């Protein structure tokens, strides 16, 4: 999105729109302060649709709170993920209820609604307007020129994007047994080159040294899969939820891994992809536990050739 608005202005505007939309929701289901001053907390995620004005200029982006060119089209909170013992055989339960994942599901509902508008306008001549989001291209639908989507997350995505920031908060966390895994060639060669919030590097940190790297197996060139926050010094690995070691393991990949997948396959589901060209996030706005280099690795470079 070329224009006069800086990335900082856009990030501030996106976060403001999502937070104001969350504040409009009723109190039911929101975090509260329980007896004994026990404060509940959750993660908030939202997707904002940004449109360039019809005149091709974007003065309003980053402007006042009533910007007609920006709106929150999906919003969700959540922290839960079902373990194998609670999975439903009939498919009537969501396996992954982390905020980012729920937000993407809601965005898909938004696309279904826009697709219905577009298709209805074709069948029914009495409704010529159709969708102002989608337009026809090569037998499928695509997002109109000048429309982009930006995701806000109240804290860094679980998994690879936050391993360093969380590890720096607990220098003395013990690593579990060595994993019986083959590390891929896409794992960074030098972990100490990745900056962390603390001034010391991983090699001078008083925590246990990183485990030795295994030679990659040519027959299994994929990334290793680790559980939650185990082996925090192994970067670029695929990880499952949850991060807590006292919780039952799950079959769900971390949000870092799923956002990485969206950057390749897009936000629409496999069913929607039959009708809509891929739609990608133009930016991620992360409020807490943000590390630029870690996010760049987690969401992009760890799959680069």
XYZ file of N, CA and C in Angstrom, residues 22 25-32 40-42 77-78:
42
model
N -13.638 -4.235 20.154
C -13.729 -5.148 21.300
C -14.450 -4.475 22.462
N -18.265 -4.673 22.557
C -18.912 -5.943 22.857
C -19.401 -5.965 24.305
N -20.452 -6.747 24.605
C -20.935 -6.849 25.995
C -19.879 -7.454 26.907
N -20.038 -7.263 28.208
C -19.042 -7.724 29.177
C -18.969 -9.244 29.273
N -20.058 -9.922 28.924
C -20.077 -11.372 29.031
C -18.971 -11.983 28.171
N -18.159 -12.816 28.799
C -17.081 -13.483 28.091
C -15.763 -12.748 28.125
N -15.756 -11.504 28.596
C -14.506 -10.761 28.682
C -13.776 -11.069 29.984
N -12.463 -10.894 30.028
C -11.697 -11.129 31.262
C -12.196 -10.229 32.388
N -12.251 -10.786 33.589
C -12.699 -10.036 34.758
C -11.714 -10.252 35.900
N -8.197 -12.353 35.250
C -8.239 -13.186 34.054
C -7.569 -12.439 32.893
N -7.149 -13.157 31.917
C -6.563 -12.538 30.742
C -6.823 -13.414 29.524
N -6.697 -12.844 28.374
C -6.900 -13.576 27.135
C -6.095 -12.905 26.030
N -11.317 -13.649 20.580
C -10.426 -13.880 21.712
C -10.355 -15.376 21.970
N -9.277 -15.823 22.565
C -9.201 -17.236 22.882
C -7.812 -17.697 23.237
